[in-house]
């Protein structure tokens, strides 16, 4: 049982990291969802993997700690599911707005801060602004 859960957490984490590194907005959102599922399974497994055990004890005296499962990780997972659903909905709306504006969900990483690109200050200037100069001369204030 522990091997199955550990394999599921590893597979979801690997798939989530792979999708996050893609340059498509929808793939990044799916990758974040997979990572949140992996964290939820990990949190759920911290409350002991016991089948058919109650989460709450009948009395206050405990003779066998393996006779119940811890309810705290279950509550944490429930909260994490709600939060991840809300954040996924927000990210989908951002991605949909960007897709409708740009017509594509590709994440453009080109820019002047990329070392492999040959951008200079002259290539980034607007051609219509040639010959326009600005000067600033401070005026004397009235004392």
CSV table of C-alpha atoms in Angstrom, one decimal:
chain,number,residue,atom,x,y,z
A,1,UNK,CA,0.0,0.0,0.0
A,2,UNK,CA,2.8,2.4,0.9
A,3,UNK,CA,4.6,1.6,-2.4
A,4,UNK,CA,1.5,2.4,-4.4
A,5,UNK,CA,0.9,5.7,-2.7
A,6,UNK,CA,4.6,6.7,-3.0
A,7,UNK,CA,4.6,5.8,-6.7
A,8,UNK,CA,1.4,7.8,-7.2
A,9,UNK,CA,3.0,10.9,-5.5
A,10,UNK,CA,6.2,10.5,-7.6
A,11,UNK,CA,4.3,10.1,-10.9
A,12,UNK,CA,2.0,13.0,-10.2
A,13,UNK,CA,5.0,15.2,-9.2
A,14,UNK,CA,7.0,14.2,-12.3
A,15,UNK,CA,4.0,14.9,-14.6
A,16,UNK,CA,3.3,18.2,-12.9
A,17,UNK,CA,6.9,19.4,-13.2
A,18,UNK,CA,7.1,18.3,-16.9
A,19,UNK,CA,3.9,20.2,-17.7
A,20,UNK,CA,4.9,23.3,-15.8
A,21,UNK,CA,8.1,23.5,-17.9
A,22,UNK,CA,6.1,23.6,-21.1
A,23,UNK,CA,5.6,26.9,-22.8
A,24,UNK,CA,1.8,26.7,-23.0
A,25,UNK,CA,-0.6,28.3,-20.5
A,26,UNK,CA,-3.0,25.4,-20.3
A,27,UNK,CA,-0.2,22.9,-19.8
A,28,UNK,CA,1.1,25.0,-16.9
A,29,UNK,CA,-2.3,25.0,-15.3
A,30,UNK,CA,-2.6,21.3,-15.6
A,31,UNK,CA,0.9,20.9,-14.1
A,32,UNK,CA,0.0,23.0,-11.1
A,33,UNK,CA,-3.2,20.9,-10.7
A,34,UNK,CA,-1.1,17.7,-10.8
A,35,UNK,CA,1.3,19.0,-8.2
A,36,UNK,CA,-1.5,20.0,-5.9
A,37,UNK,CA,-2.9,16.4,-6.2
A,38,UNK,CA,0.5,15.0,-5.4
A,39,UNK,CA,0.7,17.2,-2.3
A,40,UNK,CA,-2.9,16.2,-1.3
A,41,UNK,CA,-2.0,12.5,-1.5
A,42,UNK,CA,1.1,13.1,0.5
A,43,UNK,CA,-0.7,15.0,3.2
A,44,UNK,CA,-3.4,12.3,3.3
A,45,UNK,CA,-0.8,9.6,3.7
A,46,UNK,CA,0.7,11.3,6.7
A,47,UNK,CA,-2.4,10.3,8.8
A,48,UNK,CA,-1.5,6.6,8.6
A,49,UNK,CA,-2.6,4.4,5.7
A,50,UNK,CA,-5.1,2.2,7.5
A,51,UNK,CA,-8.2,0.7,5.9
A,52,UNK,CA,-11.4,0.5,7.9
A,53,UNK,CA,-10.2,2.3,10.9
A,54,UNK,CA,-12.3,5.2,12.5
A,55,UNK,CA,-10.9,8.7,12.4
A,56,UNK,CA,-12.3,9.5,15.8
A,57,UNK,CA,-11.8,7.4,19.0
A,58,UNK,CA,-14.8,6.3,21.1
A,59,UNK,CA,-13.1,7.0,24.4
A,60,UNK,CA,-10.2,9.0,25.7
A,61,UNK,CA,-8.0,6.1,26.7
A,62,UNK,CA,-6.0,4.7,23.9
A,63,UNK,CA,-4.4,1.3,24.3
A,64,UNK,CA,-3.6,0.8,20.6
A,65,UNK,CA,-2.6,3.8,18.5
A,66,UNK,CA,-2.9,1.7,15.3
A,67,UNK,CA,-6.7,1.3,15.9
A,68,UNK,CA,-7.6,4.7,14.4
A,69,UNK,CA,-6.5,7.1,11.7
A,70,UNK,CA,-5.5,10.7,12.3
A,71,UNK,CA,-8.3,13.1,11.3
A,72,UNK,CA,-6.0,16.2,11.0
A,73,UNK,CA,-4.5,15.3,7.6
A,74,UNK,CA,-7.9,14.5,6.3
A,75,UNK,CA,-9.1,18.0,7.3
A,76,UNK,CA,-6.0,19.6,5.8
A,77,UNK,CA,-6.6,17.7,2.5
A,78,UNK,CA,-10.2,18.9,2.4
A,79,UNK,CA,-9.1,22.5,2.8
A,80,UNK,CA,-6.3,22.1,0.2
A,81,UNK,CA,-8.8,20.6,-2.3
A,82,UNK,CA,-11.0,23.7,-1.9
A,83,UNK,CA,-8.1,26.1,-2.2
A,84,UNK,CA,-6.6,24.4,-5.2
A,85,UNK,CA,-10.0,24.3,-7.0
A,86,UNK,CA,-10.4,28.0,-6.5
A,87,UNK,CA,-6.9,28.8,-7.6
A,88,UNK,CA,-7.3,26.6,-10.7
A,89,UNK,CA,-10.4,28.5,-11.6
A,90,UNK,CA,-8.6,31.8,-11.2
A,91,UNK,CA,-5.7,30.6,-13.4
A,92,UNK,CA,-8.0,29.3,-16.1
A,93,UNK,CA,-9.7,32.7,-16.2
A,94,UNK,CA,-6.4,34.4,-16.6
A,95,UNK,CA,-5.3,32.0,-19.3
A,96,UNK,CA,-8.6,32.3,-21.1
A,97,UNK,CA,-8.3,36.1,-21.1
A,98,UNK,CA,-4.8,36.0,-22.4
A,99,UNK,CA,-5.8,33.5,-25.1
A,100,UNK,CA,-8.7,35.7,-26.2
A,101,UNK,CA,-6.5,38.7,-26.3
A,102,UNK,CA,-3.5,37.2,-28.0
A,103,UNK,CA,-5.2,34.4,-30.0
A,104,UNK,CA,-2.7,31.8,-28.7
A,105,UNK,CA,-1.8,30.3,-25.4
A,106,UNK,CA,1.9,30.1,-26.0
A,107,UNK,CA,4.1,31.7,-23.3
A,108,UNK,CA,6.5,34.0,-25.1
A,109,UNK,CA,9.9,34.0,-23.3
A,110,UNK,CA,11.8,36.2,-25.8
A,111,UNK,CA,13.1,39.5,-24.4
A,112,UNK,CA,16.1,41.7,-23.9
A,113,UNK,CA,17.1,39.9,-20.7
A,114,UNK,CA,17.7,36.6,-22.6
A,115,UNK,CA,21.4,36.1,-23.1
A,116,UNK,CA,21.1,34.1,-26.3
A,117,UNK,CA,19.2,36.9,-28.2
A,118,UNK,CA,20.9,39.7,-30.0
A,119,UNK,CA,18.8,42.6,-28.8
A,120,UNK,CA,20.3,46.1,-28.5
A,121,UNK,CA,18.9,49.4,-27.4
A,122,UNK,CA,18.6,50.6,-31.0
A,123,UNK,CA,16.5,47.6,-32.1
A,124,UNK,CA,14.0,48.2,-29.3
A,125,UNK,CA,13.5,51.9,-30.1
A,126,UNK,CA,10.4,53.1,-31.9
A,127,UNK,CA,11.3,54.2,-35.5
A,128,UNK,CA,8.9,57.1,-35.3
A,129,UNK,CA,10.7,58.6,-32.3
A,130,UNK,CA,13.9,59.4,-34.1
A,131,UNK,CA,15.0,62.9,-33.7
A,132,UNK,CA,12.9,63.6,-30.6
A,133,UNK,CA,15.0,64.7,-27.7
A,134,UNK,CA,14.0,65.6,-24.2
A,135,UNK,CA,15.8,68.0,-22.0
A,136,UNK,CA,15.2,68.9,-18.4
A,137,UNK,CA,16.3,72.3,-17.1
A,138,UNK,CA,15.3,73.0,-13.5
A,139,UNK,CA,13.6,76.3,-12.9
A,140,UNK,CA,14.4,78.6,-10.0
A,141,UNK,CA,11.8,78.5,-7.3
A,142,UNK,CA,10.3,81.6,-5.8
A,143,UNK,CA,11.8,82.0,-2.3
